[in-house]
Structures are given as C-alpha cells and as structure tokens.
mmCIF file of C-alpha atoms in Angstrom:
data_model
loop_
_atom_site.group_PDB
_atom_site.id
_atom_site.type_symbol
_atom_site.label_atom_id
_atom_site.label_comp_id
_atom_site.label_asym_id
_atom_site.label_seq_id
_atom_site.Cartn_x
_atom_site.Cartn_y
_atom_site.Cartn_z
ATOM 1 C CA MET A 1203 60.569 -62.997 -9.104
ATOM 2 C CA PHE A 1204 61.662 -63.366 -5.481
ATOM 3 C CA PHE A 1205 63.552 -66.301 -3.897
ATOM 4 C CA PHE A 1206 63.382 -67.046 -0.199
ATOM 5 C CA THR A 1207 65.961 -69.017 1.768
ATOM 6 C CA ARG A 1208 65.976 -70.383 5.262
ATOM 7 C CA ASP A 1209 68.695 -67.928 6.206
ATOM 8 C CA MET A 1210 66.538 -64.909 5.335
ATOM 9 C CA PRO A 1211 65.064 -63.389 8.475
ATOM 10 C CA ALA A 1212 61.295 -63.719 8.799
ATOM 11 C CA LEU A 1213 60.876 -59.956 9.248
ATOM 12 C CA ALA A 1214 62.660 -59.188 5.992
ATOM 13 C CA VAL A 1215 60.470 -61.679 4.171
ATOM 14 C CA ALA A 1216 57.337 -60.066 5.587
ATOM 15 C CA LEU A 1217 58.491 -56.584 4.616
ATOM 16 C CA LEU A 1218 59.348 -57.753 1.122
ATOM 17 C CA ILE A 1219 55.954 -59.368 0.675
ATOM 18 C CA ALA A 1220 54.200 -56.215 1.916
ATOM 19 C CA GLY A 1221 56.361 -53.965 -0.242
ATOM 20 C CA VAL A 1222 55.394 -55.620 -3.523
ATOM 21 C CA PRO A 1223 51.727 -54.446 -3.563
ATOM 22 C CA LEU A 1224 52.711 -51.074 -2.138
ATOM 23 C CA SER A 1225 55.190 -50.610 -4.962
ATOM 24 C CA LEU A 1226 52.554 -51.548 -7.507
ATOM 25 C CA VAL A 1227 50.119 -49.048 -5.948
ATOM 26 C CA GLY A 1228 52.788 -46.350 -6.054
ATOM 27 C CA LEU A 1229 53.601 -47.060 -9.698
ATOM 28 C CA THR A 1230 49.907 -46.976 -10.632
ATOM 29 C CA ALA A 1231 49.350 -43.718 -8.750
ATOM 30 C CA GLY A 1232 52.383 -42.136 -10.379
ATOM 31 C CA ARG A 1233 51.253 -43.193 -13.845
ATOM 32 C CA THR A 1234 47.746 -41.810 -13.181
ATOM 33 C CA ALA A 1235 49.183 -38.511 -11.913
ATOM 34 C CA ARG A 1236 51.389 -38.133 -14.997
ATOM 35 C CA ARG A 1237 48.459 -38.907 -17.286
ATOM 36 C CA PHE A 1238 46.290 -36.299 -15.508
ATOM 37 C CA ASN A 1239 49.081 -33.719 -15.660
ATOM 38 C CA ARG A 1240 49.529 -34.246 -19.413
ATOM 39 C CA HIS A 1241 45.790 -33.905 -20.011
ATOM 40 C CA ASP A 1242 45.524 -30.864 -17.724
ATOM 41 C CA ALA A 1243 48.430 -29.112 -19.445
ATOM 42 C CA ALA A 1244 46.954 -29.858 -22.883
ATOM 43 C CA VAL A 1245 43.533 -28.519 -21.873
ATOM 44 C CA ALA A 1246 45.122 -25.385 -20.407
ATOM 45 C CA GLU A 1247 46.970 -24.730 -23.674
ATOM 46 C CA ARG A 1248 43.797 -25.150 -25.728
ATOM 47 C CA ILE A 1249 41.810 -22.937 -23.335
ATOM 48 C CA GLY A 1250 44.375 -20.185 -23.785
ATOM 49 C CA GLU A 1251 43.968 -20.456 -27.561
ATOM 50 C CA GLU A 1252 40.155 -20.433 -27.402
ATOM 51 C CA PHE A 1253 40.123 -17.437 -25.071
ATOM 52 C CA TRP A 1254 42.448 -15.611 -27.442
ATOM 53 C CA HIS A 1255 39.919 -16.188 -30.230
ATOM 54 C CA MET A 1256 37.105 -15.004 -27.931
ATOM 55 C CA LEU A 1257 38.945 -11.748 -27.287
ATOM 56 C CA GLN A 1258 39.442 -11.230 -31.038
ATOM 57 C CA ARG A 1259 35.765 -11.529 -31.900
ATOM 58 C CA PRO A 1260 33.506 -8.450 -31.681
ATOM 59 C CA ALA A 1261 32.076 -7.963 -28.206
ATOM 60 C CA LEU A 1262 28.649 -7.328 -29.742
ATOM 61 C CA SER A 1263 28.480 -10.981 -30.789
ATOM 62 C CA ALA A 1264 27.532 -11.707 -27.186
ATOM 63 C CA TYR A 1265 24.550 -9.349 -27.415
ATOM 64 C CA ALA A 1266 22.773 -10.913 -30.395
ATOM 65 C CA PRO A 1267 19.081 -11.618 -29.700
ATOM 66 C CA ASP A 1268 17.963 -15.246 -29.837
ATOM 67 C CA ASN A 1269 14.694 -16.818 -30.898
ATOM 68 C CA GLN A 1270 13.590 -17.301 -27.298
ATOM 69 C CA GLY A 1271 13.898 -13.656 -26.290
ATOM 70 C CA GLY A 1272 11.177 -11.047 -26.055
ATOM 71 C CA GLU A 1273 10.641 -8.275 -28.588
ATOM 72 C CA ILE A 1274 8.411 -5.216 -28.713
ATOM 73 C CA GLN A 1275 8.049 -2.686 -31.521
ATOM 74 C CA GLU A 1276 6.819 0.903 -31.757
ATOM 75 C CA ALA A 1277 7.052 1.294 -27.983
ATOM 76 C CA ARG A 1278 7.017 4.576 -26.081
ATOM 77 C CA VAL A 1279 8.310 5.386 -22.611
ATOM 78 C CA VAL A 1280 5.610 5.900 -19.969
ATOM 79 C CA GLU A 1281 7.792 5.555 -16.855
ATOM 80 C CA LEU A 1282 11.513 5.739 -16.272
ATOM 81 C CA GLN A 1283 13.699 5.444 -13.176
ATOM 82 C CA ARG A 1284 17.435 5.488 -12.768
ATOM 83 C CA HIS A 1285 19.130 3.638 -9.917
ATOM 84 C CA PHE A 1286 22.767 4.001 -8.938
ATOM 85 C CA ASP A 1287 25.015 1.446 -7.313
ATOM 86 C CA GLN A 1288 25.945 2.406 -3.765
ATOM 87 C CA GLU A 1289 28.987 1.575 -1.716
ATOM 88 C CA THR A 1290 29.048 1.703 2.080
ATOM 89 C CA ALA A 1291 32.234 1.928 4.133
ATOM 90 C CA GLY A 1292 32.212 1.591 7.908
ATOM 91 C CA ASN A 1293 34.642 1.809 10.789
ATOM 92 C CA LEU A 1294 34.101 0.286 14.251
ATOM 93 C CA ASP A 1295 36.360 0.926 17.229
ATOM 94 C CA GLY A 1296 35.931 -0.876 20.538
ATOM 95 C CA ALA A 1297 37.512 -2.849 23.345
ATOM 96 C CA LEU A 1298 37.769 -6.530 24.174
ATOM 97 C CA HIS A 1299 36.847 -8.085 27.498
ATOM 98 C CA HIS A 1300 39.192 -10.900 28.627
ATOM 99 C CA ASN A 1301 38.850 -13.761 31.112
ATOM 100 C CA PHE A 1302 42.026 -15.664 32.038
ATOM 101 C CA SER A 1303 42.256 -18.938 33.919
ATOM 102 C CA SER A 1304 45.312 -21.031 34.717
ATOM 103 C CA PHE A 1305 46.085 -24.332 36.325
ATOM 104 C CA SER A 1306 49.192 -26.415 36.951
ATOM 105 C CA SER A 1307 50.111 -29.769 38.432
ATOM 106 C CA SER A 1308 53.429 -30.920 39.913
ATOM 107 C CA PHE A 1309 54.732 -34.278 40.969
ATOM 108 C CA GLY A 1310 58.051 -35.112 42.626
ATOM 109 C CA LEU A 1311 59.780 -38.408 43.475
ATOM 110 C CA SER A 1312 63.095 -38.931 45.289
ATOM 111 C CA VAL A 1313 64.895 -42.170 46.049
ATOM 112 C CA GLY A 1314 67.946 -42.672 48.323
ATOM 113 C CA ARG A 1315 69.945 -45.332 50.048
ATOM 114 C CA GLY A 1316 71.413 -45.270 53.512
ATOM 115 C CA GLY A 1317 73.584 -48.228 54.364
ATOM 116 C CA GLN A 1318 71.655 -51.352 53.521
ATOM 117 C CA ASN A 1319 68.281 -49.561 53.415
ATOM 118 C CA TRP A 1320 66.494 -47.778 50.558
ATOM 119 C CA PHE A 1321 64.146 -44.942 51.150
ATOM 120 C CA GLY A 1322 61.886 -42.837 48.916
ATOM 121 C CA ALA A 1323 59.665 -39.780 49.076
ATOM 122 C CA ALA A 1324 56.934 -38.511 46.714
ATOM 123 C CA SER A 1325 55.025 -35.240 46.539
ATOM 124 C CA ALA A 1326 52.178 -33.913 44.355
ATOM 125 C CA GLY A 1327 50.436 -30.590 44.130
ATOM 126 C CA ASN A 1328 47.856 -28.665 42.037
ATOM 127 C CA THR A 1329 47.615 -24.922 41.533
ATOM 128 C CA THR A 1330 44.695 -23.079 39.939
ATOM 129 C CA GLY A 1331 44.057 -19.426 39.326
ATOM 130 C CA LEU A 1332 41.436 -17.129 37.788
ATOM 131 C CA LEU A 1333 41.857 -13.567 36.631
ATOM 132 C CA THR A 1334 38.896 -11.569 35.415
ATOM 133 C CA GLY A 1335 38.259 -7.919 34.803
ATOM 134 C CA LEU A 1336 35.848 -5.443 33.313
ATOM 135 C CA SER A 1337 36.886 -2.283 31.532
ATOM 136 C CA ASN A 1338 34.973 0.602 30.043
ATOM 137 C CA VAL A 1339 34.089 0.293 26.355
ATOM 138 C CA SER A 1340 33.754 3.198 23.943
ATOM 139 C CA LEU A 1341 32.419 2.433 20.465
ATOM 140 C CA SER A 1342 32.053 4.666 17.452
ATOM 141 C CA MET A 1343 30.648 4.050 13.994
ATOM 142 C CA HIS A 1344 31.180 6.117 10.875
ATOM 143 C CA SER A 1345 29.427 5.223 7.637
ATOM 144 C CA THR A 1346 29.837 6.786 4.209
ATOM 145 C CA THR A 1347 27.579 5.957 1.280
ATOM 146 C CA ARG A 1348 28.843 6.842 -2.180
ATOM 147 C CA ASP A 1349 26.906 6.673 -5.433
ATOM 148 C CA ASN A 1350 28.714 5.260 -8.436
ATOM 149 C CA LEU A 1351 27.566 7.878 -10.932
ATOM 150 C CA MET A 1352 28.562 5.669 -13.878
ATOM 151 C CA GLY A 1353 26.897 2.619 -12.347
ATOM 152 C CA ASP A 1354 23.293 3.492 -13.126
ATOM 153 C CA ALA A 1355 20.755 0.720 -13.645
ATOM 154 C CA LEU A 1356 17.674 1.214 -15.811
ATOM 155 C CA PHE A 1357 14.058 0.588 -14.895
ATOM 156 C CA SER A 1358 11.369 1.624 -17.365
ATOM 157 C CA VAL A 1359 7.834 0.838 -18.414
ATOM 158 C CA LEU A 1360 7.120 0.859 -22.150
ATOM 159 C CA GLU A 1361 3.744 0.918 -23.843
ATOM 160 C CA PHE A 1362 3.381 -0.760 -27.227
ATOM 161 C CA PRO A 1363 0.613 -1.882 -29.626
ATOM 162 C CA THR A 1364 -0.225 -5.587 -29.729
ATOM 163 C CA ASN A 1365 -1.200 -7.612 -32.793
ATOM 164 C CA SER A 1366 -4.867 -7.011 -31.974
ATOM 165 C CA GLY A 1367 -4.352 -3.250 -32.029
ATOM 166 C CA GLU A 1368 -4.684 -2.832 -28.268
ATOM 167 C CA LEU A 1369 -2.018 -1.209 -26.112
ATOM 168 C CA ASP A 1370 -0.038 -3.230 -23.594
ATOM 169 C CA THR A 1371 2.904 -2.549 -21.283
ATOM 170 C CA MET A 1372 6.324 -4.119 -20.826
ATOM 171 C CA ARG A 1373 8.570 -3.601 -17.819
ATOM 172 C CA LEU A 1374 12.141 -3.231 -19.043
ATOM 173 C CA ILE A 1375 15.035 -3.759 -16.620
ATOM 174 C CA SER A 1376 18.733 -3.277 -17.228
ATOM 175 C CA MET A 1377 21.622 -4.136 -14.909
ATOM 176 C CA SER A 1378 24.202 -1.503 -14.141
ATOM 177 C CA GLN A 1379 27.585 -1.705 -15.860
ATOM 178 C CA PRO A 1380 29.362 -2.832 -12.653
ATOM 179 C CA GLY A 1381 26.599 -5.374 -12.063
ATOM 180 C CA ALA A 1382 26.980 -6.824 -15.559
ATOM 181 C CA ALA A 1383 30.762 -6.907 -15.163
ATOM 182 C CA ALA A 1384 30.412 -8.790 -11.865
ATOM 183 C CA TRP A 1385 28.029 -11.269 -13.536
ATOM 184 C CA ILE A 1386 30.558 -12.010 -16.299
ATOM 185 C CA GLY A 1387 33.397 -12.309 -13.789
ATOM 186 C CA ASP A 1388 31.398 -14.701 -11.585
ATOM 187 C CA LEU A 1389 30.654 -16.958 -14.565
ATOM 188 C CA VAL A 1390 34.291 -17.193 -15.637
ATOM 189 C CA ASN A 1391 35.472 -17.636 -12.050
ATOM 190 C CA ALA A 1392 32.955 -20.462 -11.506
ATOM 191 C CA VAL A 1393 34.296 -22.274 -14.574
ATOM 192 C CA GLY A 1394 37.877 -21.840 -13.350
ATOM 193 C CA GLN A 1395 37.054 -23.163 -9.882
ATOM 194 C CA ASN A 1396 35.220 -26.121 -11.407
ATOM 195 C CA LEU A 1397 38.412 -27.003 -13.306
ATOM 196 C CA GLY A 1398 40.463 -27.020 -10.107
ATOM 197 C CA GLY A 1399 41.184 -23.345 -9.540
ATOM 198 C CA HIS A 1400 44.797 -22.371 -8.943
ATOM 199 C CA SER A 1401 45.787 -25.997 -8.237
ATOM 200 C CA THR A 1402 45.522 -27.050 -11.917
ATOM 201 C CA HIS A 1403 46.922 -25.666 -15.146
ATOM 202 C CA SER A 1404 43.498 -25.413 -16.788
ATOM 203 C CA GLY A 1405 41.827 -23.734 -13.803
ATOM 204 C CA GLU A 1406 44.716 -21.284 -13.461
ATOM 205 C CA THR A 1407 44.471 -20.417 -17.167
ATOM 206 C CA VAL A 1408 40.751 -19.649 -16.881
ATOM 207 C CA LEU A 1409 41.174 -17.512 -13.757
ATOM 208 C CA ARG A 1410 44.038 -15.596 -15.340
ATOM 209 C CA HIS A 1411 41.751 -14.480 -18.183
ATOM 210 C CA VAL A 1412 38.938 -13.152 -15.948
ATOM 211 C CA PRO A 1413 39.972 -9.447 -16.213
ATOM 212 C CA ASP A 1414 40.410 -9.617 -19.997
ATOM 213 C CA LEU A 1415 37.054 -11.291 -20.618
ATOM 214 C CA VAL A 1416 35.243 -8.924 -18.259
ATOM 215 C CA GLY A 1417 36.800 -5.871 -19.881
ATOM 216 C CA HIS A 1418 36.003 -7.068 -23.399
ATOM 217 C CA PHE A 1419 32.368 -8.147 -22.968
ATOM 218 C CA THR A 1420 31.084 -5.693 -20.333
ATOM 219 C CA PRO A 1421 28.328 -3.461 -21.793
ATOM 220 C CA LYS A 1422 29.286 0.142 -22.519
ATOM 221 C CA ASP A 1423 25.868 1.608 -23.490
ATOM 222 C CA ILE A 1424 23.849 1.480 -20.269
ATOM 223 C CA SER A 1425 24.356 5.075 -19.139
ATOM 224 C CA TYR A 1426 23.923 6.370 -22.687
ATOM 225 C CA THR A 1427 20.663 4.431 -23.072
ATOM 226 C CA THR A 1428 19.281 5.875 -19.863
ATOM 227 C CA ASP A 1429 20.125 9.388 -21.076
ATOM 228 C CA ARG A 1430 18.369 8.764 -24.396
ATOM 229 C CA LEU A 1431 15.257 7.402 -22.721
ATOM 230 C CA LYS A 1432 15.141 10.378 -20.356
ATOM 231 C CA ALA A 1433 15.320 12.670 -23.376
ATOM 232 C CA LEU A 1434 12.479 10.795 -25.103
ATOM 233 C CA GLU A 1435 10.344 10.996 -21.981
ATOM 234 C CA ARG A 1436 10.933 14.747 -21.680
ATOM 235 C CA ARG A 1437 10.254 15.346 -25.383
ATOM 236 C CA HIS A 1438 6.920 13.566 -25.140
ATOM 237 C CA ARG A 1439 6.005 15.597 -22.053
ATOM 238 C CA ASP A 1440 7.050 18.966 -23.524
ATOM 239 C CA THR A 1441 5.984 18.649 -27.172
ATOM 240 C CA GLY A 1442 3.336 15.952 -27.183
ATOM 241 C CA LEU A 1443 5.307 13.958 -29.750
ATOM 242 C CA ILE A 1444 5.437 10.212 -29.215
ATOM 243 C CA PRO A 1445 8.952 8.965 -30.023
ATOM 244 C CA THR A 1446 9.038 5.205 -30.409
ATOM 245 C CA LEU A 1447 11.685 2.539 -30.057
ATOM 246 C CA HIS A 1448 12.253 -1.167 -30.589
ATOM 247 C CA ALA A 1449 13.395 -3.288 -27.616
ATOM 248 C CA PHE A 1450 14.743 -6.817 -27.220
ATOM 249 C CA GLY A 1451 15.167 -8.692 -23.963
ATOM 250 C CA GLN A 1452 15.039 -11.901 -21.979
ATOM 251 C CA PRO A 1453 11.612 -12.527 -20.380
ATOM 252 C CA ILE A 1454 11.734 -12.857 -16.588
ATOM 253 C CA GLY A 1455 8.017 -12.741 -15.804
ATOM 254 C CA ARG A 1456 4.704 -11.625 -17.205
ATOM 255 C CA ASN A 1457 5.334 -8.580 -19.409
ATOM 256 C CA ALA A 1458 8.770 -8.029 -17.890
ATOM 257 C CA MET A 1459 12.181 -8.657 -19.367
ATOM 258 C CA ILE A 1460 15.860 -7.876 -18.924
ATOM 259 C CA ALA A 1461 16.843 -5.505 -21.707
ATOM 260 C CA THR A 1462 19.514 -6.783 -24.087
ATOM 261 C CA GLU A 1463 19.211 -4.261 -26.947
ATOM 262 C CA ILE A 1464 17.251 -1.092 -27.748
ATOM 263 C CA ARG A 1465 16.913 0.377 -31.224
ATOM 264 C CA PHE A 1466 15.879 4.012 -31.466
ATOM 265 C CA ALA A 1467 13.872 5.546 -34.287
ATOM 266 C CA ASP A 1468 16.978 7.212 -35.743
ATOM 267 C CA GLY A 1469 18.697 3.830 -36.162
ATOM 268 C CA GLN A 1470 20.976 4.042 -33.115
ATOM 269 C CA ARG A 1471 21.402 0.762 -31.222
ATOM 270 C CA SER A 1472 22.248 0.309 -27.559
ATOM 271 C CA HIS A 1473 23.563 -3.016 -26.303
ATOM 272 C CA LEU A 1474 22.779 -3.563 -22.633
ATOM 273 C CA PHE A 1475 23.360 -7.179 -21.614
ATOM 274 C CA PRO A 1476 25.605 -9.947 -23.094
ATOM 275 C CA LEU A 1477 22.948 -12.643 -23.080
ATOM 276 C CA GLN A 1478 24.981 -14.961 -25.325
ATOM 277 C CA PHE A 1479 28.153 -14.834 -23.203
ATOM 278 C CA PRO A 1480 27.466 -18.080 -21.251
ATOM 279 C CA ARG A 1481 26.977 -19.954 -24.540
ATOM 280 C CA ILE A 1482 30.184 -18.497 -26.026
ATOM 281 C CA LEU A 1483 32.147 -19.334 -22.889
ATOM 282 C CA GLY A 1484 30.764 -22.876 -22.725
ATOM 283 C CA ASN A 1485 31.562 -23.499 -26.391
ATOM 284 C CA ALA A 1486 35.143 -22.332 -25.855
ATOM 285 C CA ILE A 1487 35.691 -24.632 -22.866
ATOM 286 C CA GLY A 1488 34.049 -27.592 -24.621
ATOM 287 C CA LYS A 1489 36.073 -27.084 -27.787
ATOM 288 C CA ALA A 1490 39.300 -26.796 -25.783
ATOM 289 C CA SER A 1491 38.599 -30.047 -23.907
ATOM 290 C CA SER A 1492 37.706 -32.046 -27.026
ATOM 291 C CA SER A 1493 40.685 -30.655 -28.938
ATOM 292 C CA ALA A 1494 43.042 -31.616 -26.107
ATOM 293 C CA LEU A 1495 41.675 -35.171 -25.966
ATOM 294 C CA GLU A 1496 41.997 -35.523 -29.722
ATOM 295 C CA GLY A 1497 45.574 -34.287 -29.619
ATOM 296 C CA LEU A 1498 46.558 -36.696 -26.821
ATOM 297 C CA SER A 1499 44.959 -39.661 -28.600
ATOM 298 C CA GLN A 1500 46.923 -38.926 -31.800
ATOM 299 C CA THR A 1501 50.304 -38.556 -30.048
ATOM 300 C CA PRO A 1502 51.000 -42.312 -29.618
ATOM 301 C CA GLN A 1503 50.096 -42.983 -33.262
ATOM 302 C CA LYS A 1504 52.522 -40.300 -34.439
ATOM 303 C CA ALA A 1505 55.284 -41.799 -32.305
ATOM 304 C CA VAL A 1506 54.707 -45.277 -33.768
ATOM 305 C CA ALA A 1507 54.709 -43.879 -37.319
ATOM 306 C CA GLN A 1508 58.013 -42.082 -36.719
ATOM 307 C CA ASN A 1509 59.634 -45.268 -35.393
#
C-alpha cells in the first residue's frame, strides 16, 4: 500500500505509479522463466535417460518390417546396378575489382569583438572524389571427384511369382550407408532444433546424442548385400540356376520399394534401412516429455506431505 503526501514531488509520484505495474510484469516474467527452466531441465534429464535406453536396445529393432510394408517371395535378380557416392572438391582463384568514392563537408564559424563592435565570419566547403581502376584477372579451377568405395547404393529389379502364378517385377532401391546415416542424423537434428537447439537444455541434450544414435542405428549390410546379389546374378548367368530370395521394403510407387531387409535362400538376412527409427525416436521424446510433466506435478505434493 502506498501513501501520498502533499510534500511528495509530483514526478516521484508518477514514477512510483508507473513502477508498480512494471514490477508486477517483471515478477510475472521471472516466475514464467523459472517455470520454463525447471520444465526444460526435467525434460532434458528424461531425454538423456530415454536415449540411453535406445542405445542399449538392439539396432535391428529399427529394421523390423511393419504391416504396411511390401513383401515379395521367391524372387530372382534380373537387373542389378551399383552406385557410389561421389565427393567433389574445387578451388577457385581470382581477383577483385574495386571502385572507391569519397566525399567530405566542412563548416567553420568565427566570432570576435573589436572595441564595442562584434564581428563574425563563416565558411563552408564540400569535397568529393572518385577512384576507379581495372586490373587483369586470372582464374583457375581444379576439381577432383572421389568415389566413396564403401558408400555404394543398390538398385535392382527382381522378378517374382504372383498369387495368380504369373511373373511380375519389383524395383528394389537401397540408400548408401552414408546416405542412411545422414537421414538418421537429419531426423535427430530436426528434433533438437525443434526443442530450441543449443539455447535450451532439452535441445542441447538431443543434439549431443546425434553421433551416438547415428553410429548405433546406421545400416552395416548394404555393401555386403550388393556383393551377394552380384554373386547370385553371376551364378544364374553362368550355371542357369535360379537362386531366389525374400525381400521386404517400403513401397514408394507402383512395383517399387525402398529395401529394408533381404533374406537369402541360405537363411542369411541383410538389414538395409531403419524404417522404424522415426517411430522409436518419437516414442522416446514423447515418453521423456510426459515423464517430466508427471514428475513436476508430483513435486509440490511431496513437499506438502513432508511438511
């Protein structure tokens, strides 16, 4: 409660009246910031725990086929291509053409007194200048393209029998290992940026785990699968035998799918794409958020019980 007297200056009264709502706004903002910081820290702690559990689970859990994926059985390879990731490095040397212009203004004023008389003098001036030039330019460009020999992507066409007994084809595509790793990293990074990036505890926690999650869930069988399929193709061409395989994937068009798993006739399995990783990541973030909210809501009740 504030009391005003006649002796209190009017300016002080005005400042006091204006300061009351500003103080209330500051207190409200501070309380909101502390509440957000507590929630953010709690979410970050839970995210760290959920990511630890993710890294303990088998990586192959992210490769399990789902009911909405495609599946073909008793398929044989009729076409196979291998594509390698390429990296290009360039160097450009050159010269820069400059144009300079300048301008300045001056103003002077003098005042004096002689006897009973005053006198004054003023002066003003402007100066401008322009400097331009042209020099010879020599440019060179050197480009080097390198193939990542362990970054091969798979493209194949498989032929398989349908339920009616006819033969049909399926185009099977597999990302390269670096491409799949970049896809996983982009997903995790997008989640971290959505949570505030490096400016929040939760976003920082997510971004800090990007290398670990990428290393754990990146497919390891892509190059091996391509080698096996090349061997099957050559065996069919040389001996006339028709080796078959069983393929799973995610449909991306008519009779085309991204390969997630291939099972060979001898029982070997190759895991090519972690189709379930977005679901696993989303479940971890959702569980961390709900767990943090539950923990914060129970804290006041525990404090009252202790008192």
